[in-house]
Coordinates of C-alpha atoms in Angstrom, one line a residue:
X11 CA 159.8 -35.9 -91.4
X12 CA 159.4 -39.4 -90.2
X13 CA 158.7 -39.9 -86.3
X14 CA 160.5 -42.6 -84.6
X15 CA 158.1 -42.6 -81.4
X16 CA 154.5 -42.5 -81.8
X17 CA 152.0 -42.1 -79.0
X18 CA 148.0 -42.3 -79.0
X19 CA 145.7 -41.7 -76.2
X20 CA 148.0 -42.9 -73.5
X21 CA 146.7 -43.1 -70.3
X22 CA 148.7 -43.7 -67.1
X23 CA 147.6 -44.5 -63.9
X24 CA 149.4 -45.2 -60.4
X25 CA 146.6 -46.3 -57.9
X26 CA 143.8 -44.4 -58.7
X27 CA 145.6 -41.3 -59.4
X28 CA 145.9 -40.7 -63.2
X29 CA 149.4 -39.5 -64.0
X30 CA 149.2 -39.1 -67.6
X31 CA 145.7 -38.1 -69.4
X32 CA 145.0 -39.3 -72.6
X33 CA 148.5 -38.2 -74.2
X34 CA 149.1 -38.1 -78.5
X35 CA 152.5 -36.9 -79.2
X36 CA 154.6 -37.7 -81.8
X37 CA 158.5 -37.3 -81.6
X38 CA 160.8 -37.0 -85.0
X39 CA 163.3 -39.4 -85.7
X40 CA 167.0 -38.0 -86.0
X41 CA 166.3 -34.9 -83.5
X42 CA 166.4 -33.6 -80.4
X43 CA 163.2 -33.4 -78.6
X44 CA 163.4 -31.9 -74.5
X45 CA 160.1 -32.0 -72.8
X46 CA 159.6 -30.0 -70.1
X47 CA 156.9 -28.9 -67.5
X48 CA 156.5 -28.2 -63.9
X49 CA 157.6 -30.6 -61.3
X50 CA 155.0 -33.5 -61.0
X51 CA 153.4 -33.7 -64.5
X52 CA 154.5 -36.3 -66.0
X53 CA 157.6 -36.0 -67.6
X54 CA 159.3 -39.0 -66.4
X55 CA 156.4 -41.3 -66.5
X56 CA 156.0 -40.8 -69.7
X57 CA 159.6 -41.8 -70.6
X58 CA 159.2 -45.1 -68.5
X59 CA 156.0 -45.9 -70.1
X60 CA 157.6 -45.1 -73.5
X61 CA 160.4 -47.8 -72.4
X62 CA 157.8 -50.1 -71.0
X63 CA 159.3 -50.0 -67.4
X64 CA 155.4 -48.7 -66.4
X65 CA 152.9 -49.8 -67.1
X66 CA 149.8 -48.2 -69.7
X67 CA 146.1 -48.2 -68.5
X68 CA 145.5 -47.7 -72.3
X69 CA 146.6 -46.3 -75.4
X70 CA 149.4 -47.0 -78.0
X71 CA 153.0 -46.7 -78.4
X72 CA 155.1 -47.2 -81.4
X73 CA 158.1 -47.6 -83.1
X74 CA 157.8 -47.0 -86.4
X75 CA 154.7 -49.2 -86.9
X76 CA 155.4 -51.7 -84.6
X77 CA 153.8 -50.9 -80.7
X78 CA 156.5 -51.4 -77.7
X79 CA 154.9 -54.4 -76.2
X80 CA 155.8 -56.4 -79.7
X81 CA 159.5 -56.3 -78.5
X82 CA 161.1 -58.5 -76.0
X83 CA 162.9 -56.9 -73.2
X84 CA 166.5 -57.6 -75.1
X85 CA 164.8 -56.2 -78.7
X86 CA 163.3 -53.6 -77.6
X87 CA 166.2 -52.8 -75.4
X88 CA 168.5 -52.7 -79.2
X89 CA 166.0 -50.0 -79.9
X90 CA 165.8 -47.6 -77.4
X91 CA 168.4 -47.0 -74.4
X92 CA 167.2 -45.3 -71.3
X93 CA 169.1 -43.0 -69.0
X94 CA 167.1 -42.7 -65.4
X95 CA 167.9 -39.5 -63.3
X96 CA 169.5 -41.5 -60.6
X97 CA 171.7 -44.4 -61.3
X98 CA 173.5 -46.8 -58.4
X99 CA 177.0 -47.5 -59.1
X100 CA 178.7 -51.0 -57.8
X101 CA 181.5 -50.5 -55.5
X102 CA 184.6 -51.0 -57.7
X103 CA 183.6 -50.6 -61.3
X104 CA 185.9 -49.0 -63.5
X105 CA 184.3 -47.2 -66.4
X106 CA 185.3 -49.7 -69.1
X107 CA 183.0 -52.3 -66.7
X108 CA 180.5 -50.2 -66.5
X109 CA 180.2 -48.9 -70.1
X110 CA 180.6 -52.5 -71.0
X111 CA 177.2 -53.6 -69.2
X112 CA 175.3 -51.4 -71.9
X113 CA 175.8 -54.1 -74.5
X114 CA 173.7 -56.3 -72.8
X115 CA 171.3 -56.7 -75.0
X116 CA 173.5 -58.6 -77.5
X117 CA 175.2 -61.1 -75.3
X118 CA 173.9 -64.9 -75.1
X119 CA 173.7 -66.3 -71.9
X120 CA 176.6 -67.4 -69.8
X121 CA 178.8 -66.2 -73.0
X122 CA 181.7 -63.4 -72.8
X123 CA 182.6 -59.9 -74.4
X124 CA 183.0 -60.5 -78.0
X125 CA 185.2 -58.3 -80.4
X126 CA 182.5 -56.3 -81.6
X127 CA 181.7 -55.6 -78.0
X128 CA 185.0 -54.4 -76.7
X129 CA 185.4 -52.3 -80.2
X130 CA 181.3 -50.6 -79.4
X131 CA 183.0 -50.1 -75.7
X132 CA 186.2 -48.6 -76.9
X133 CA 184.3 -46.1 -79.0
X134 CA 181.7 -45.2 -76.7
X135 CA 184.5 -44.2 -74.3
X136 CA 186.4 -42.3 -76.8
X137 CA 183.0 -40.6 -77.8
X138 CA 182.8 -39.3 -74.4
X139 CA 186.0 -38.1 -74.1
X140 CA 186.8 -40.6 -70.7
X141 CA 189.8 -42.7 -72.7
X142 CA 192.1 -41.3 -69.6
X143 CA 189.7 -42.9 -67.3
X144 CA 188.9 -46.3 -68.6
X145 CA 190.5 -47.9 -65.8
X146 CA 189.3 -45.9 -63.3
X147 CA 186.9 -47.0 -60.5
X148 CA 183.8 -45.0 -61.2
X149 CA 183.7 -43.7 -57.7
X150 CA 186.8 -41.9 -58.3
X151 CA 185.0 -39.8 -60.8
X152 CA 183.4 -36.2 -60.7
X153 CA 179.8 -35.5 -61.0
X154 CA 180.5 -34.8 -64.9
X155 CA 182.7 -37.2 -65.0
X156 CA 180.2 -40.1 -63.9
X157 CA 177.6 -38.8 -66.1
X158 CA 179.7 -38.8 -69.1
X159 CA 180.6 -42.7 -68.1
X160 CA 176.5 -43.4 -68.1
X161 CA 176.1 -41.6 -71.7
X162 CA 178.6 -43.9 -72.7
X163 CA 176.6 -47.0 -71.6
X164 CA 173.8 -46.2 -73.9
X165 CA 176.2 -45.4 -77.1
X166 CA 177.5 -48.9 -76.2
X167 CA 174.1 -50.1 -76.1
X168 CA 174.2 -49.1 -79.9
X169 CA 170.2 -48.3 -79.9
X170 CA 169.3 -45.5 -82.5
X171 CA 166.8 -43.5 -79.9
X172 CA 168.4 -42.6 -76.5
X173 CA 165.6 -41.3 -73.7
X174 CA 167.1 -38.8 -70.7
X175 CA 165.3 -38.1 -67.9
X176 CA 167.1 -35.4 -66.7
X177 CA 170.7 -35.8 -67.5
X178 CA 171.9 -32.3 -66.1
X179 CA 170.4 -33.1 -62.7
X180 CA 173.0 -32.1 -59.3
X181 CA 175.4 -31.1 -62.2
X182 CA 177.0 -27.5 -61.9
X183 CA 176.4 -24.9 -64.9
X184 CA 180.0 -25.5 -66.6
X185 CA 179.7 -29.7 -66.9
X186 CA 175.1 -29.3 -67.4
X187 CA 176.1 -27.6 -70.6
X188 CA 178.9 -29.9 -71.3
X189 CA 176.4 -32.7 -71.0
X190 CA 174.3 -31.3 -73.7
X191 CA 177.0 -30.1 -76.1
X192 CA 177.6 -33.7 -75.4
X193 CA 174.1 -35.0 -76.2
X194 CA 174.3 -33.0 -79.5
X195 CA 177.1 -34.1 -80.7
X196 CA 175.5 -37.3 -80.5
X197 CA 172.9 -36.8 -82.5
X198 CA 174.7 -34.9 -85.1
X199 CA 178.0 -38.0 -85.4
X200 CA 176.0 -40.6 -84.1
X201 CA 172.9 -40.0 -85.9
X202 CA 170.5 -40.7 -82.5
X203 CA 167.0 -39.6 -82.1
X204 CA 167.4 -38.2 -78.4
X205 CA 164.3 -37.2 -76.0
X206 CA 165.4 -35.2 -72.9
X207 CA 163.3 -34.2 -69.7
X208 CA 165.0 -31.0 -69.1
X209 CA 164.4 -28.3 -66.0
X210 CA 166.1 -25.3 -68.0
X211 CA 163.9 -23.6 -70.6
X212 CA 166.8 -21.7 -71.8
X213 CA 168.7 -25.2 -72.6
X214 CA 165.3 -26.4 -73.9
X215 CA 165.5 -22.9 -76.3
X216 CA 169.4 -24.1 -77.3
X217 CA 169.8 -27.3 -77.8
X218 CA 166.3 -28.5 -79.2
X219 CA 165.0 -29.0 -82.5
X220 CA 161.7 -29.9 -80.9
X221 CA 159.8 -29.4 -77.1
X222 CA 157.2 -31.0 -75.7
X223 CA 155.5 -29.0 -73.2
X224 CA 153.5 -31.0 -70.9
X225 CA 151.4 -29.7 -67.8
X226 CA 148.9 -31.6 -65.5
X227 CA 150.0 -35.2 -67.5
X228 CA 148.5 -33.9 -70.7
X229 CA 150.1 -32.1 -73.7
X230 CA 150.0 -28.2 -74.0
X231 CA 151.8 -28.2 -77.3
X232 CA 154.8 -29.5 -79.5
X233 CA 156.9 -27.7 -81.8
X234 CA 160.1 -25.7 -82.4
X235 CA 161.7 -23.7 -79.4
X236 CA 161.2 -20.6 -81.0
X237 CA 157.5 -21.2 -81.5
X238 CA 156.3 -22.5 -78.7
X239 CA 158.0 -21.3 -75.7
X240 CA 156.3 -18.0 -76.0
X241 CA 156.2 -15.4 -72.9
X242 CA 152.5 -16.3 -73.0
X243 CA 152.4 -20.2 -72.9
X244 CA 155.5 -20.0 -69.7
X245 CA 153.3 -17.9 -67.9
X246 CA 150.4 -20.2 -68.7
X247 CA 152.4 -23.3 -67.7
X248 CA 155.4 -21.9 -65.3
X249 CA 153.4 -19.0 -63.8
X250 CA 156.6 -17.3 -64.4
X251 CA 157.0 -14.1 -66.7
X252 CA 159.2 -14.2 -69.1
X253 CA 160.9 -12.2 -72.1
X254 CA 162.7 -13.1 -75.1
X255 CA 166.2 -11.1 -75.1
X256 CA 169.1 -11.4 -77.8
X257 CA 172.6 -11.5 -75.9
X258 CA 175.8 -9.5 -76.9
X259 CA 177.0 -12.2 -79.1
X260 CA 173.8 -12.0 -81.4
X261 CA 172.1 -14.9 -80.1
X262 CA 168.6 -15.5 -78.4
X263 CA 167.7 -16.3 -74.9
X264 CA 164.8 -16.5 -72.2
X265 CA 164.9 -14.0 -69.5
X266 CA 162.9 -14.7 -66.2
X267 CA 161.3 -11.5 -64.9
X268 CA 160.1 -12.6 -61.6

């Protein structure tokens, strides 16, 4: 399996605090990788770093063979799209606006939306299933509704690997696992390569081909849901004990005991 990400000995620092310590992971291209951990350990740093919004101390990140700090902003920006937890919305931007500012990294300067752009716009917002709400001002939306509009953004941004830190974030039960039927739908029509920082194990467990379990800004381990989020390694990571239960519809699921 080819990886489209490839990290080496990354280090991380803010001040003289090291976030991230000496971190090697490697994420597959095509699939859906969630990393999760406990609050603080590095999750989202890593994702910035990845995008080059941070900074590295040292190590290496790549893209096939080519490290991150190769690109320019605008062609790295075609390769990777980034989804931060928090996101401030202009006063009065319909959706169509808004989706449309994801194709950025194709437009000249000073020059206007282009065919190709409006058509990537239109289908991003069709993909999302917000073609009702094109004109609507953003503001106007629900929770779901908004976060929907912001996944849009980065399929108009047309970059094969999509990073989401924590997409599901102030979103109820009912539109969290809309969000990530959502997400996999993606990667299945769209053929993205999507990493997620999720808080859910049990979403981690679903919708995952691959987790990356991180504690202290290092790696514990990386590998299929089934295999490594174990009763054993939660407890050793979450402090939580856990069991592995199969539901009335024949399915598998994590069970928090305390």
């Amino acid at each position: 399996m080819a990886d489209a990400i490839t990290v080496q000995h990354l280090v991380v620092r803010r001040g003289r605090r090291t976030i991230l310590h000496n971190f090697s992971v490697a994420l597959p291209k095509g699939k859906v990788t969630a990393i999760i951990g406990p609050n603080g350990c590095g999750k989202s740093t890593f994702l910035k770093a990845v995008n080059c919004m941070i900074p590295a101390a040292s190590g290496s990140i790549r893209l096939g063979q080519r490290e991150v700090h190769d690109f320019s902003r605008k062609a790295l920006s075609r390769e990777m799209a980034f989804l931060t937890q928090t996101h401030d919305v202009p006063p009065d931007v319909t959706v169509r606006d808004l989706v449309g500012m994801g194709r950025f990294p194709y437009r000249r300067l000073w020059s206007g939306r282009s065919r190709e752009d409006r058509d990537a716009v239109d289908r991003a917002i069709q993909a999302v299933g917000l073609e009702a709400y094109a004109g609507e001002v953003m503001q106007h939306l629900s929770g779901g509704e908004q976060q929907r509009a912001w996944l849009a953004v980065l399929l108009a941004q047309d970059a094969p690997i999509l990073l989401l830190d924590e997409p599901t974030t102030y979103l109820d039960v009912h539109h969290q696992l809309r969000i990530l039927d959502l997400l996999r739908r993606i990667n299945e029509g769209w053929q993205k390569t999507i990493v997620v920082v999720l808080h859910d194990m049990n979403q981690a467990w679903q919708y995952a081909d691959e987790v990356v379990i991180m504690k202290d800004g290092a790696l514990v381990c990386t590998g299929p849901p089934q295999a490594v989020l174990t009763p054993e390694r939660l407890w050793d990571v979450f402090s939580v004990r856990t069991d592995i239960v199969t539901t009335s519809d024949g399915r598998s699921a994590i069970v928090v005991l305390q």
